[in-house]
Coordinates of C-alpha atoms in Angstrom, one line a residue:
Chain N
X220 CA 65.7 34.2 22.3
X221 CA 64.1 36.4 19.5
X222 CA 66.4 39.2 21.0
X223 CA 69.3 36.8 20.6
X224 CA 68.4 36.1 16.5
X225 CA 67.8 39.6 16.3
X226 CA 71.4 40.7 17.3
X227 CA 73.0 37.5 15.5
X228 CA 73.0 37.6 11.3
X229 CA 72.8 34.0 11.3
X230 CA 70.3 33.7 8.6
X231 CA 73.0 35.9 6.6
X232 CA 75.7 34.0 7.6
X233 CA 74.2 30.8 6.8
X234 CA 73.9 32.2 3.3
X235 CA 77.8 33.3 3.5
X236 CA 78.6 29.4 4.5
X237 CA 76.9 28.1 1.6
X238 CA 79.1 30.7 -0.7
X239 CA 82.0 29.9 1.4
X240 CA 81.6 26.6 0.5
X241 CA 81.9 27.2 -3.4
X242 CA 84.2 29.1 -2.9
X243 CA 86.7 27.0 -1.5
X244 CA 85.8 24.1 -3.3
X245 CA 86.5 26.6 -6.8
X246 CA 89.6 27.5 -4.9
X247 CA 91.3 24.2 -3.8
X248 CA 89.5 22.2 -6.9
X249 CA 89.3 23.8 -10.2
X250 CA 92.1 22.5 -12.5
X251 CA 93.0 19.7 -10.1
X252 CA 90.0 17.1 -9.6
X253 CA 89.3 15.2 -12.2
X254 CA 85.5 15.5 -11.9
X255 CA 85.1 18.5 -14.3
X256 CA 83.4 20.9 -12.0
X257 CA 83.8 24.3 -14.6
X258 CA 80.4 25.6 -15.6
X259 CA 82.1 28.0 -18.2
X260 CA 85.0 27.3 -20.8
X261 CA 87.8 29.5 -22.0
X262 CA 86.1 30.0 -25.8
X263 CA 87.4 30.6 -28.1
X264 CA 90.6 28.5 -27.5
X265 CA 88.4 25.7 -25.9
X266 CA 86.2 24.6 -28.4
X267 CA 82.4 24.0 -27.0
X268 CA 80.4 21.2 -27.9
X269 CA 77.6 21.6 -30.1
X270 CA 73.9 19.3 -29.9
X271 CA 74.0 17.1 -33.0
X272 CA 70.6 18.9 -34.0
X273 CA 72.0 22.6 -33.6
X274 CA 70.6 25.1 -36.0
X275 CA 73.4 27.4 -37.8
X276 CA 73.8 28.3 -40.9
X277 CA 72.2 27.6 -44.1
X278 CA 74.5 25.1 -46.5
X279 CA 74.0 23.3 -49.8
X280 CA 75.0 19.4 -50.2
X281 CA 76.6 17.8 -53.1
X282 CA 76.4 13.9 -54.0
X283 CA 78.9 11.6 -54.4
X284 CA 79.7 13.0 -57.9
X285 CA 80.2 16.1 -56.7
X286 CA 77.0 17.4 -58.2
X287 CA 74.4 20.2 -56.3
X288 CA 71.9 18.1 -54.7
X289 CA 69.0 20.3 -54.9
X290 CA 66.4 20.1 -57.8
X291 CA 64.9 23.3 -57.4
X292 CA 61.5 22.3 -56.3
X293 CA 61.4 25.8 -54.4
X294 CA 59.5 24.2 -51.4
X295 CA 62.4 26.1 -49.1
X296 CA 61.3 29.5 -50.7
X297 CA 57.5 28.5 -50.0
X298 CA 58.1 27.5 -46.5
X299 CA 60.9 30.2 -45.4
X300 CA 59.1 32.2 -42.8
X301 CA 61.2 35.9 -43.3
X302 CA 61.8 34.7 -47.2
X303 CA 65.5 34.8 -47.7
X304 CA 65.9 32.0 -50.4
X305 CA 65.7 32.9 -53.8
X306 CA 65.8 30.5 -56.7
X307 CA 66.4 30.6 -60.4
X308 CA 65.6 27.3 -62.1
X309 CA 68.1 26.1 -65.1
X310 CA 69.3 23.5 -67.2
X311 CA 72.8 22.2 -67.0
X312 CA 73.7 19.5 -69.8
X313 CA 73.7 16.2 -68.8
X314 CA 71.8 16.6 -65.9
X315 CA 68.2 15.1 -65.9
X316 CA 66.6 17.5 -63.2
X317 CA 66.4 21.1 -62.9
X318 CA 69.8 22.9 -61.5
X319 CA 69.5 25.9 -59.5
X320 CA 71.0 28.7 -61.3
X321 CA 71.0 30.8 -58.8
X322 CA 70.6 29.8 -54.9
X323 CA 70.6 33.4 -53.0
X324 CA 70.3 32.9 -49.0
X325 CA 70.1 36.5 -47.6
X326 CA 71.9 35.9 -44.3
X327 CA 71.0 38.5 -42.3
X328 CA 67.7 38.0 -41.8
X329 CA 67.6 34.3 -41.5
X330 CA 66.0 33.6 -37.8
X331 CA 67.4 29.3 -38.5
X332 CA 63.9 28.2 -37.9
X333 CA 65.2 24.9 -40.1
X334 CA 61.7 25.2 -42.1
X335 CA 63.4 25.1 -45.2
X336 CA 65.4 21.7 -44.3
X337 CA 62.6 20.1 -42.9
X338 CA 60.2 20.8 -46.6
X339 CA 63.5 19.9 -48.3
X340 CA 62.1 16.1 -49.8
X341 CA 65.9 15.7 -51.7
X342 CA 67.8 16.7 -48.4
X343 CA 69.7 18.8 -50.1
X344 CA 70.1 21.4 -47.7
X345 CA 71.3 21.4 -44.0
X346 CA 71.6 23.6 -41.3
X347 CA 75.0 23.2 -40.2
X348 CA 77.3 23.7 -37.0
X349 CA 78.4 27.1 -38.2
X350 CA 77.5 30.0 -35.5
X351 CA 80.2 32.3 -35.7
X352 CA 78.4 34.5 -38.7
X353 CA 79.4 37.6 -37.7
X354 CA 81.4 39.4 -41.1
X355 CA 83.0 42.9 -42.1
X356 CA 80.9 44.0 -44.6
X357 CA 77.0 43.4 -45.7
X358 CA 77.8 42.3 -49.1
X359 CA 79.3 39.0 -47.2
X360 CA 75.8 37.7 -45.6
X361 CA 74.3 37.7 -49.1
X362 CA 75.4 34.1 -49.7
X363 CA 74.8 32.3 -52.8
X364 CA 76.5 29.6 -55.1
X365 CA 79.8 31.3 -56.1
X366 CA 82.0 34.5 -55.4
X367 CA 84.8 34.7 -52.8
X368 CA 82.9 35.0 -49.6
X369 CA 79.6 34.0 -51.0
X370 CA 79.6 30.4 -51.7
X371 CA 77.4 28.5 -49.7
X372 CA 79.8 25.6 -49.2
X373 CA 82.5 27.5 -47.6
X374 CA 82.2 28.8 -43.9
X375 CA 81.8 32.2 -43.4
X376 CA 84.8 35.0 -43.3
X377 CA 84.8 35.4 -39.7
X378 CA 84.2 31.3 -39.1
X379 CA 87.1 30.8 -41.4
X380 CA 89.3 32.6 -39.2
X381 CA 87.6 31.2 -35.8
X382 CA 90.2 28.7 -34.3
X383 CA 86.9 27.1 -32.8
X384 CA 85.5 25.7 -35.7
X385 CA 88.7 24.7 -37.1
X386 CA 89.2 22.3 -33.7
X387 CA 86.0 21.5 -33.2
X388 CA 85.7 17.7 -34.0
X389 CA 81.6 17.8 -34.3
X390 CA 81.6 20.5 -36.2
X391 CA 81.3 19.6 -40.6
X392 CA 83.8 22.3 -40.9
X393 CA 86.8 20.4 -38.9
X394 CA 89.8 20.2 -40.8
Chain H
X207 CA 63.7 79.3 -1.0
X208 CA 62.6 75.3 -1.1
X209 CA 58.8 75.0 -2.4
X210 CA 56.9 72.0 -2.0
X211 CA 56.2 70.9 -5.8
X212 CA 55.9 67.8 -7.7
X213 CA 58.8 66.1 -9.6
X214 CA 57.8 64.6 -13.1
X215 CA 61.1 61.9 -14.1
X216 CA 61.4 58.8 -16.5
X217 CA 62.8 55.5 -15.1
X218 CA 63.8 53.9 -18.3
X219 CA 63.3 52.9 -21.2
X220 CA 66.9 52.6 -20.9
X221 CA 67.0 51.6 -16.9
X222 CA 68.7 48.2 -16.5
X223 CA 66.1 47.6 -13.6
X224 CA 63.3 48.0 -16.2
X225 CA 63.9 44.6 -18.0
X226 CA 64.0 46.0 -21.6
X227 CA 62.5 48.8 -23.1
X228 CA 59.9 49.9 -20.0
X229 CA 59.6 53.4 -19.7
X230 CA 57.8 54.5 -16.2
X231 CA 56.7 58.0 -16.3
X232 CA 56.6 59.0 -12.4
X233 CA 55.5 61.8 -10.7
X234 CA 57.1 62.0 -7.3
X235 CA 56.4 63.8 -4.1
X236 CA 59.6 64.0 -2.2
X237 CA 60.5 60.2 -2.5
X238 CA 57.0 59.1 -2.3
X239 CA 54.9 58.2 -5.6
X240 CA 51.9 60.3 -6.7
X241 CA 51.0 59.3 -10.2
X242 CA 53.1 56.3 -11.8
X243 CA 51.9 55.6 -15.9
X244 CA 53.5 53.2 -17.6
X245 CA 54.7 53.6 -21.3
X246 CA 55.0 50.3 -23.1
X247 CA 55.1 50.3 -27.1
X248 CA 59.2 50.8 -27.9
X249 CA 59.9 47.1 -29.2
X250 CA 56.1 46.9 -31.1
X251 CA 56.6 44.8 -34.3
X252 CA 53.1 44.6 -35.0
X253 CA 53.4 40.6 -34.5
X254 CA 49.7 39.5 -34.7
X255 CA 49.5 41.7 -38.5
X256 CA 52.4 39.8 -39.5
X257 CA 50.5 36.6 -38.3
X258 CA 47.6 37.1 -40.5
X259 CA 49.5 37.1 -43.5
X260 CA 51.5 34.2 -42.5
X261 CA 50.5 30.3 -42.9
X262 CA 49.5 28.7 -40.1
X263 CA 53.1 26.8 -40.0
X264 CA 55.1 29.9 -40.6
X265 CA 52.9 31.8 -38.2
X266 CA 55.1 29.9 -35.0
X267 CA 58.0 31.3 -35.4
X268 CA 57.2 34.5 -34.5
X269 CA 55.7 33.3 -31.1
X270 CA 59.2 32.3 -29.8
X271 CA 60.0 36.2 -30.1
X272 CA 56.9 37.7 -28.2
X273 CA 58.4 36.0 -24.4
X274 CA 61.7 34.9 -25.5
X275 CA 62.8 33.6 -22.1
X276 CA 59.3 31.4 -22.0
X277 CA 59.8 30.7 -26.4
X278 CA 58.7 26.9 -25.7
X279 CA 55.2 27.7 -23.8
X280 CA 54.4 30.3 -26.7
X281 CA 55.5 27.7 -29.0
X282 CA 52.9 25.2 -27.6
X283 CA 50.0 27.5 -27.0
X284 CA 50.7 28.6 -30.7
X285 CA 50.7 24.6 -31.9
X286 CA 47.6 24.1 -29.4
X287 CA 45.3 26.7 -30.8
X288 CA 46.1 25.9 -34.3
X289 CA 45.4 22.3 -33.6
X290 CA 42.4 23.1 -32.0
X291 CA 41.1 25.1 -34.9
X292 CA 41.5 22.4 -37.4
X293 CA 40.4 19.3 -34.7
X294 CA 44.1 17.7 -35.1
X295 CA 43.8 15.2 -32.1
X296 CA 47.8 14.9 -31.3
X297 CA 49.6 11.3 -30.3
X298 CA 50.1 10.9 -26.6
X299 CA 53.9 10.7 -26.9
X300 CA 54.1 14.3 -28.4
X301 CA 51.7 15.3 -25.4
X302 CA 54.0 14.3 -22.7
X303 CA 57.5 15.4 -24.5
X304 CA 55.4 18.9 -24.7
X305 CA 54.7 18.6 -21.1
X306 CA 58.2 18.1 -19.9
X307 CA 59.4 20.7 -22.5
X308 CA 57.0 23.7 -21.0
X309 CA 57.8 22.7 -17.5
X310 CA 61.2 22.7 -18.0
X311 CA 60.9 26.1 -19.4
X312 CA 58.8 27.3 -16.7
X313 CA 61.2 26.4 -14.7
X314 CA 64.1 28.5 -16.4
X315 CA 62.0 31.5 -17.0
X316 CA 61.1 31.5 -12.9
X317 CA 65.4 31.0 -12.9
X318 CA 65.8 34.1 -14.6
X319 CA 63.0 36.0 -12.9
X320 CA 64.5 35.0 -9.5
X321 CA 68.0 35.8 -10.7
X322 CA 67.5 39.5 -12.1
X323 CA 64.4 40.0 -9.3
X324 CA 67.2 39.7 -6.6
X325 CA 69.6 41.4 -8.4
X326 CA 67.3 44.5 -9.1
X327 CA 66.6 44.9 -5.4
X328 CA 70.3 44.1 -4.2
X329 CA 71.3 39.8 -3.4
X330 CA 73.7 39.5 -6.4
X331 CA 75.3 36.0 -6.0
X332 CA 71.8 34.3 -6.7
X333 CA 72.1 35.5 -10.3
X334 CA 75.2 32.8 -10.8
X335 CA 73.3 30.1 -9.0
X336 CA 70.1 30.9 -11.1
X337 CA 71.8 30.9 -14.5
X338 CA 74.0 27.8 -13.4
X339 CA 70.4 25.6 -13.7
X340 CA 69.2 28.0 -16.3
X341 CA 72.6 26.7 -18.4
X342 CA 71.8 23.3 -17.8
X343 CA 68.1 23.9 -19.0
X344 CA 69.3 25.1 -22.2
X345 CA 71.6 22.4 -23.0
X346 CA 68.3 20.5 -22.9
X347 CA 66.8 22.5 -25.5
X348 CA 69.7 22.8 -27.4
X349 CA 69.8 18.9 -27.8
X350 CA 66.1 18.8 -28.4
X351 CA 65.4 21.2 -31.1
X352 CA 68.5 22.4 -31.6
X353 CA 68.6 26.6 -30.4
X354 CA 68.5 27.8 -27.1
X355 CA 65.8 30.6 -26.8
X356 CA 63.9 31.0 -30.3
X357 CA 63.4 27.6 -30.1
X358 CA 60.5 26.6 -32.3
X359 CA 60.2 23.4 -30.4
X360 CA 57.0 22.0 -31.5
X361 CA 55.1 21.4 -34.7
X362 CA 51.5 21.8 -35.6
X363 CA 50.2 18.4 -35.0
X364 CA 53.1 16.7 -33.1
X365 CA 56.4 17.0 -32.8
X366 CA 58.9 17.4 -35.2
X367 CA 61.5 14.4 -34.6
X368 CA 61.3 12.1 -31.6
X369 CA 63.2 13.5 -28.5
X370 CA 67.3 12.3 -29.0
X371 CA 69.0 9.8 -27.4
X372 CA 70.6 10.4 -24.4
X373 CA 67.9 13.3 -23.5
X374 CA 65.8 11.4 -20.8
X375 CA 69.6 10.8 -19.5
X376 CA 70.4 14.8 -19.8
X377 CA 67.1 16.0 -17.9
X378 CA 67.1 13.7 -15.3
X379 CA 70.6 14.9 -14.4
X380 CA 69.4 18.0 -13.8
X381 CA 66.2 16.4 -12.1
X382 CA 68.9 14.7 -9.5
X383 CA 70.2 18.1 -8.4
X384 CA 67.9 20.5 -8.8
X385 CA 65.8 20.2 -5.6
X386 CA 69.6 20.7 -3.6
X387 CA 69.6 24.3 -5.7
X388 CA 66.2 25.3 -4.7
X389 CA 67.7 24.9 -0.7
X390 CA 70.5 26.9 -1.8
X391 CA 68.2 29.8 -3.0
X392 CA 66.2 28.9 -0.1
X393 CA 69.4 29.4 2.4
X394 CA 70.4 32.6 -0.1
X395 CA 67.4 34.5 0.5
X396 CA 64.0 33.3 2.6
X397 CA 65.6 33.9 5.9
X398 CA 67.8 36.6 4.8
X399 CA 66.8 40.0 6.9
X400 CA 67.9 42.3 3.8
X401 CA 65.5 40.4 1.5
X402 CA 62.6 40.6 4.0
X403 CA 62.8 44.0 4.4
X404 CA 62.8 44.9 0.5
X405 CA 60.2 42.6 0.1
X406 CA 57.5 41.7 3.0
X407 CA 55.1 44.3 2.1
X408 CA 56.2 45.5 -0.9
X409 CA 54.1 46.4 -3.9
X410 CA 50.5 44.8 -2.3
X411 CA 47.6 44.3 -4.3
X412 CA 44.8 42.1 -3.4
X413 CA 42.3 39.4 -4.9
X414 CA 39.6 41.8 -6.2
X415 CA 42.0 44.1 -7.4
X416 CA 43.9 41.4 -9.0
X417 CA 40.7 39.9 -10.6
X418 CA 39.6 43.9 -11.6
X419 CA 43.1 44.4 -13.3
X420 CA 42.5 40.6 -15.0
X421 CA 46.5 39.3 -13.0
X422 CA 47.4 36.5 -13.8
X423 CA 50.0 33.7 -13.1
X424 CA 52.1 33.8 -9.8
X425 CA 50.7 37.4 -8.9
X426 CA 47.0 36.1 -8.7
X427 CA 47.9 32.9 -6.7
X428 CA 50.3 34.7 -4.0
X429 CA 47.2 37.1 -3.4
X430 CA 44.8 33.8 -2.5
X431 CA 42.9 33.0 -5.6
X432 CA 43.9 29.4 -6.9
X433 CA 43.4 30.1 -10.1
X434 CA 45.7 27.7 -13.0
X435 CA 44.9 27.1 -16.4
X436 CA 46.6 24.0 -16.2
X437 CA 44.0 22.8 -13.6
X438 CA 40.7 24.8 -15.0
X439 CA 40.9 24.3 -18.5
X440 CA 43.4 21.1 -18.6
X441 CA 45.6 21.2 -22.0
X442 CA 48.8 19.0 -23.6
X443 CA 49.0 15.8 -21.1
X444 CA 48.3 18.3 -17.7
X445 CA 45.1 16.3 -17.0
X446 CA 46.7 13.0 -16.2
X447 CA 49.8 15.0 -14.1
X448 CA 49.4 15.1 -10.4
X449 CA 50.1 18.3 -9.1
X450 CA 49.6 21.3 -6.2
X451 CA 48.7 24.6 -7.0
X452 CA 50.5 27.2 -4.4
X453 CA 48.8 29.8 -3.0
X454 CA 49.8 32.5 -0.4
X455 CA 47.6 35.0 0.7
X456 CA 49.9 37.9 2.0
X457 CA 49.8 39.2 -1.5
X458 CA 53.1 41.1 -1.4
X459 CA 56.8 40.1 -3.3
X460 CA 57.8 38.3 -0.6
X461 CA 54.6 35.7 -1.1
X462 CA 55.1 36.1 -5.0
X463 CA 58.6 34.8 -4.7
X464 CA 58.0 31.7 -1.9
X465 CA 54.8 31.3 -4.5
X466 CA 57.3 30.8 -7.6
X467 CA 60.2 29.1 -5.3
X468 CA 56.8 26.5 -5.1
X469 CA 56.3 26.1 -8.5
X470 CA 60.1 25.0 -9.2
X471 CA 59.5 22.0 -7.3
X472 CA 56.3 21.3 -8.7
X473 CA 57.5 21.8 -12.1
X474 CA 60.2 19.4 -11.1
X475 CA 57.5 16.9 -10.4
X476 CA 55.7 17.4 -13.2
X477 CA 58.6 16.7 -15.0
X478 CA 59.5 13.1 -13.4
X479 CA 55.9 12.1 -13.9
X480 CA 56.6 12.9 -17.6
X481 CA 59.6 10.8 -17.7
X482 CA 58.7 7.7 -15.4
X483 CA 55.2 7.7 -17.9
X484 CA 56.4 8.5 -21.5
X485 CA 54.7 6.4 -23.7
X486 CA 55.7 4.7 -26.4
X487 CA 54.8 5.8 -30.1
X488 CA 54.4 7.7 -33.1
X489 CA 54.7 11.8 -32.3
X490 CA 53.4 13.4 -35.0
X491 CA 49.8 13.2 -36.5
X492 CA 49.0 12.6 -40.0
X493 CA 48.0 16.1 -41.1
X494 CA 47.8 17.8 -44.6
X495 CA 50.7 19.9 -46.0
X496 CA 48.5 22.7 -46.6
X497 CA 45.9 23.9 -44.1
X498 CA 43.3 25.4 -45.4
X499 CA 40.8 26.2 -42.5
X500 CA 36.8 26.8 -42.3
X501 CA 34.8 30.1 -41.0
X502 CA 35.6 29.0 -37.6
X503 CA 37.2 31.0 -34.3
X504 CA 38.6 29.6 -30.6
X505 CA 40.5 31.2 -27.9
X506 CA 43.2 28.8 -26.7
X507 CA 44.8 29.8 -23.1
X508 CA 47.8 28.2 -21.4
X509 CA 49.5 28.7 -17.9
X510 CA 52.6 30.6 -19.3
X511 CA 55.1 31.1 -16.7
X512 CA 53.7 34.7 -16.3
X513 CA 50.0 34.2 -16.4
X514 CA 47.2 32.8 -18.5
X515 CA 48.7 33.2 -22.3
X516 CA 45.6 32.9 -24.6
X517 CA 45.0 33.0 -28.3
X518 CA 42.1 34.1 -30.0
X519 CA 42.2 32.8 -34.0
X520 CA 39.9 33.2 -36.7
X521 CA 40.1 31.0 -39.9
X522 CA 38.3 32.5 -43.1
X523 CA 37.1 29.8 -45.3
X524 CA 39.8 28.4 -47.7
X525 CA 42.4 30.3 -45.7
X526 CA 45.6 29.2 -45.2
X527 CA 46.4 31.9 -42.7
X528 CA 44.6 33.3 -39.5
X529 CA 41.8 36.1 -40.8
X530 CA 42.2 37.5 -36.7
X531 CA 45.1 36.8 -34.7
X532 CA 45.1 38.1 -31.3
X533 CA 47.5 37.6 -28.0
X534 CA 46.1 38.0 -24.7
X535 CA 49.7 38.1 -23.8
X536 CA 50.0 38.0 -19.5
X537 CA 52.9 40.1 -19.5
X538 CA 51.0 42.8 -20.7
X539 CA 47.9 42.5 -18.4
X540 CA 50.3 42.0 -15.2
X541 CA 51.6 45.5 -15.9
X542 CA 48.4 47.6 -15.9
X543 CA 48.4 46.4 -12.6
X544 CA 51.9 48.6 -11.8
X545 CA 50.1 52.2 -10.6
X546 CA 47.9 50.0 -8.3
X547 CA 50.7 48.9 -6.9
X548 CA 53.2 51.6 -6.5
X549 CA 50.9 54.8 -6.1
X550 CA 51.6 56.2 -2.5
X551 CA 54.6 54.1 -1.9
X552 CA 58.5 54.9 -1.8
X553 CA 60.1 55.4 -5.1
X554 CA 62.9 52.0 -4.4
X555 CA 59.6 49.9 -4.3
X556 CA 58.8 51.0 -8.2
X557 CA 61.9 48.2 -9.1
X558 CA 60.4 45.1 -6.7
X559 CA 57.0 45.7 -8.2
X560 CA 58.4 45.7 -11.6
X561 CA 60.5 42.5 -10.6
X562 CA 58.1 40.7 -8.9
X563 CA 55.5 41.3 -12.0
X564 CA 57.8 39.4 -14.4
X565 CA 57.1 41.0 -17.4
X566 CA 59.0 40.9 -20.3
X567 CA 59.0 43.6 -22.9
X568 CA 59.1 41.1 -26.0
X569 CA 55.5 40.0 -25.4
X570 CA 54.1 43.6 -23.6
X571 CA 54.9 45.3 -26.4
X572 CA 54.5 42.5 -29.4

């Protein structure tokens, strides 16, 4: 009997049935039941679906009025772990709190720990659904409150492009 | 013409069967090993200095980067050690959403192990059935706390938010069909007369030596000694869990992997006993915004997915950041014991023994 298993592969052809199996089911199945049974997806023309608590990139909010949010009360620059937020504090007339002057958010070394959003107390800042942050040039991850590619309310020169943010219908940049 | 003389090469630190940056200096005898040194050091970043001048909160994000495919048990040893330096006592709730969270990442960091250990010595279809669950795992995590390996999943002193709705839903989905893909790894490679002979065997080392070299994790228990922090010093909610610890005593890859192939399923029990007992509650203790700490110092270990994972920290008085910070990470331990292991054997045995140590260069290096 031991001779017998010897001779036969069946412990490698039970591993080739169990293959086999996938195999075929792929091969008759995929694109045909309606049970989804793909683990991957064709990105970037499918969009993928993003957790509501995904951490991407760095973005200012405005009120209703249109107005920056934050008050500069520099917690985020306290708290930011690799120190990529920079703040100058102003005065902007008619408005009763500080205004930030100057909001720099150095890209490039962010590691979207979402320390900063979570010592925000005005939650005026958010980590959005943004993860396609890859750019041409270096000047372009130094993002701060105006210029053409650094404004912190616009996506980001590659995302803008990205037919997968455009289409994705969770993400805050879905037109 | 042809002289018998000693070969001196390097297997890495670019070798894709190295697992990063691990450079092997070996000298060889024909094709059999004579001296074997391993050079570790090319992805240092001097993590435990730049601990020291961090604050205790900012301190945890470097943790995720030391064993980035285990981010969530280096996130809780961190949160653990901390909290046990200031005497934070942490709400139940967060104790068993912590529990779950490690296991399941126990459980993909042993998927990734199993996937690139089989691939190094030669089965290549159980990499796609290993990342397959690993997917699924981080999808978890992605829901949870929102990135997939740096996850800085815990806080110090709880948990950040409340797990999401719909998560219980998400991990017991994978709870339903993960024991089935443990019986297809099972059917993939136990039985399979290829694997056997790469492995039964392979890269030996017993329990003194094992205890001598200070092995941890899977390594120490497939050589006999049932040795698990979770059981000996109990931490997060591990005391009220009801588990095995494997043991094997053969002491070669072949027990190491049947060893790990163990702890998926009692991982996976863990887990259910987390869900069918999370309490209800608050998951986050009322702690200061500003730690400043006492002359104090602990060492913290937890069962890492490699090994015992301790941290040493010292608090200065009035500091708000560790005065000493010091990994005892198990990666690096596990691979002092590689020369023990190799020395004397066959040159293809130097990629099983680095596979079946599990290290990963992130946390041997630091």
């Amino acid at each position: 009997m031991s001779i017998l298993k010897k001779l036969l592969p069946l412990d490698i052809a039970s591993g080739m049935k169990l293959t086999g199996k996938y195999f075929g089911r792929n091969f008759l199945q995929a694109n045909r039941s309606k049970k989804h049974i793909h683990i991957t997806v064709e990105y970037p023309e499918t969009p993928i679906s993003i957790a509501p608590r995904f951490r991407g990139r760095l973005q200012m909010l405005r009120d209703e009025q249109g107005e920056i949010k934050c008050v500069c009360c520099l917690a985020c620059e306290k708290i930011c772990p690799t120190q990529v937020i920079t703040i100058s504090k102003g005065k902007k007339e008619g408005r009763k709190t500080p205004f930030p002057t100057r909001y720099d958010f150095e890209m490039e070394r962010c590691i979207f720990c979402e320390f900063c959003v979570e010592s925000c107390g005005f939650d005026s800042i958010i980590l959005n659904h943004q993860f396609e942050l890859a750019a041409y040039n270096r000047e372009d991850f130094s993002i701060g409150m105006e210029g053409q590619f650094q404004d912190m309310f616009r996506v980001s020169p590659v995302g803008q492009h990205s037919i997968s943010s455009t289409k994705n219908p969770d993400s805050p940049d879905y037109t | 013409m042809f002289k018998n003389e000693e070969l001196e090469i390097n297997l890495g630190p670019q070798h894709p069967s190295t697992h990063g940056v691990l450079r092997v200096k070996l000298r060889l005898d024909g094709e059999t090993i004579v001296k074997c040194t391993p050079i570790v050091g090319y992805l240092h970043r001097g993590v435990e200095k730049i601990c020291e001048n961090k604050t205790f909160f900012q301190g945890q994000v470097w943790t995720d980067r030391m064993d980035y495919v285990a981010a969530v048990s280096n996130n809780l040893g961190w949160a653990e050690s901390v909290e046990k330096l200031f005497g934070i006592h942490v709400p139940r709730r967060a104790h068993y959403v912590r529990t779950m969270m490690t296991e399941l990442n126990r459980i993909s960091s042993h998927l990734l192990w199993l996937g690139t250990h089989a691939l190094d010595i030669g089965a290549m279809t159980v990499f796609l059935y290993a990342f397959r669950e690993r997917e699924q795992i981080l999808d978890c995590f992605e829901s949870f706390c929102g990135a997939r390996l740096t996850t800085t999943a815990f806080r110090i002193g709880g948990l950040r938010e409340d797990i999401p709705p719909g998560f219980i839903k998400q991990v017991q989905a994978f709870q339903d069909r993960f024991l089935d893909c443990i019986d297809e790894y099972e059917t993939l490679l136990t039985e399979n007369r290829i694997w056997k002979r790469r492995t039964i065997g392979i890269a030996p080392i017993n329990a003194d030596e094992c205890i001598a070299f200070g092995v941890t994790g899977p390594v120490l228990r497939a050589a006999g000694v049932k040795y698990d922090v979770r059981k000996a010093f109990p931490y997060a909610a591990y005391a009220e869990m009801n588990f095995e610890i494997p043991t094997r005593t053969e002491a070669d890859t072949y027990a190491r992997y049947l060893v790990r192939l163990e702890e998926f399923r009692q991982s996976h029990h863990i887990i259910q006993q987390c869900i069918d007992g999370l309490p209800e509650g608050n998951v986050m203790a009322k702690i200061p915004k500003v730690l400043k700490s006492e002359v104090n110092e602990i060492y913290h270990p937890i069962e890492a997915p490699k090994g015992e994972l301790g941290y040493y920290l010292v608090g200065e008085k009035g500091g708000q950041n560790p005065y000493r910070f010091h990994v005892r990470g198990p990666s690096f331990v596990n691979l002092q014991a590689l020369p023990q292991m190799t020395e004397g054997r066959l040159l293809a045995d130097v990629i099983a023994a680095i596979g079946t140590l599990d290290v990963v260069l992130g946390e041997v290096d630091r």
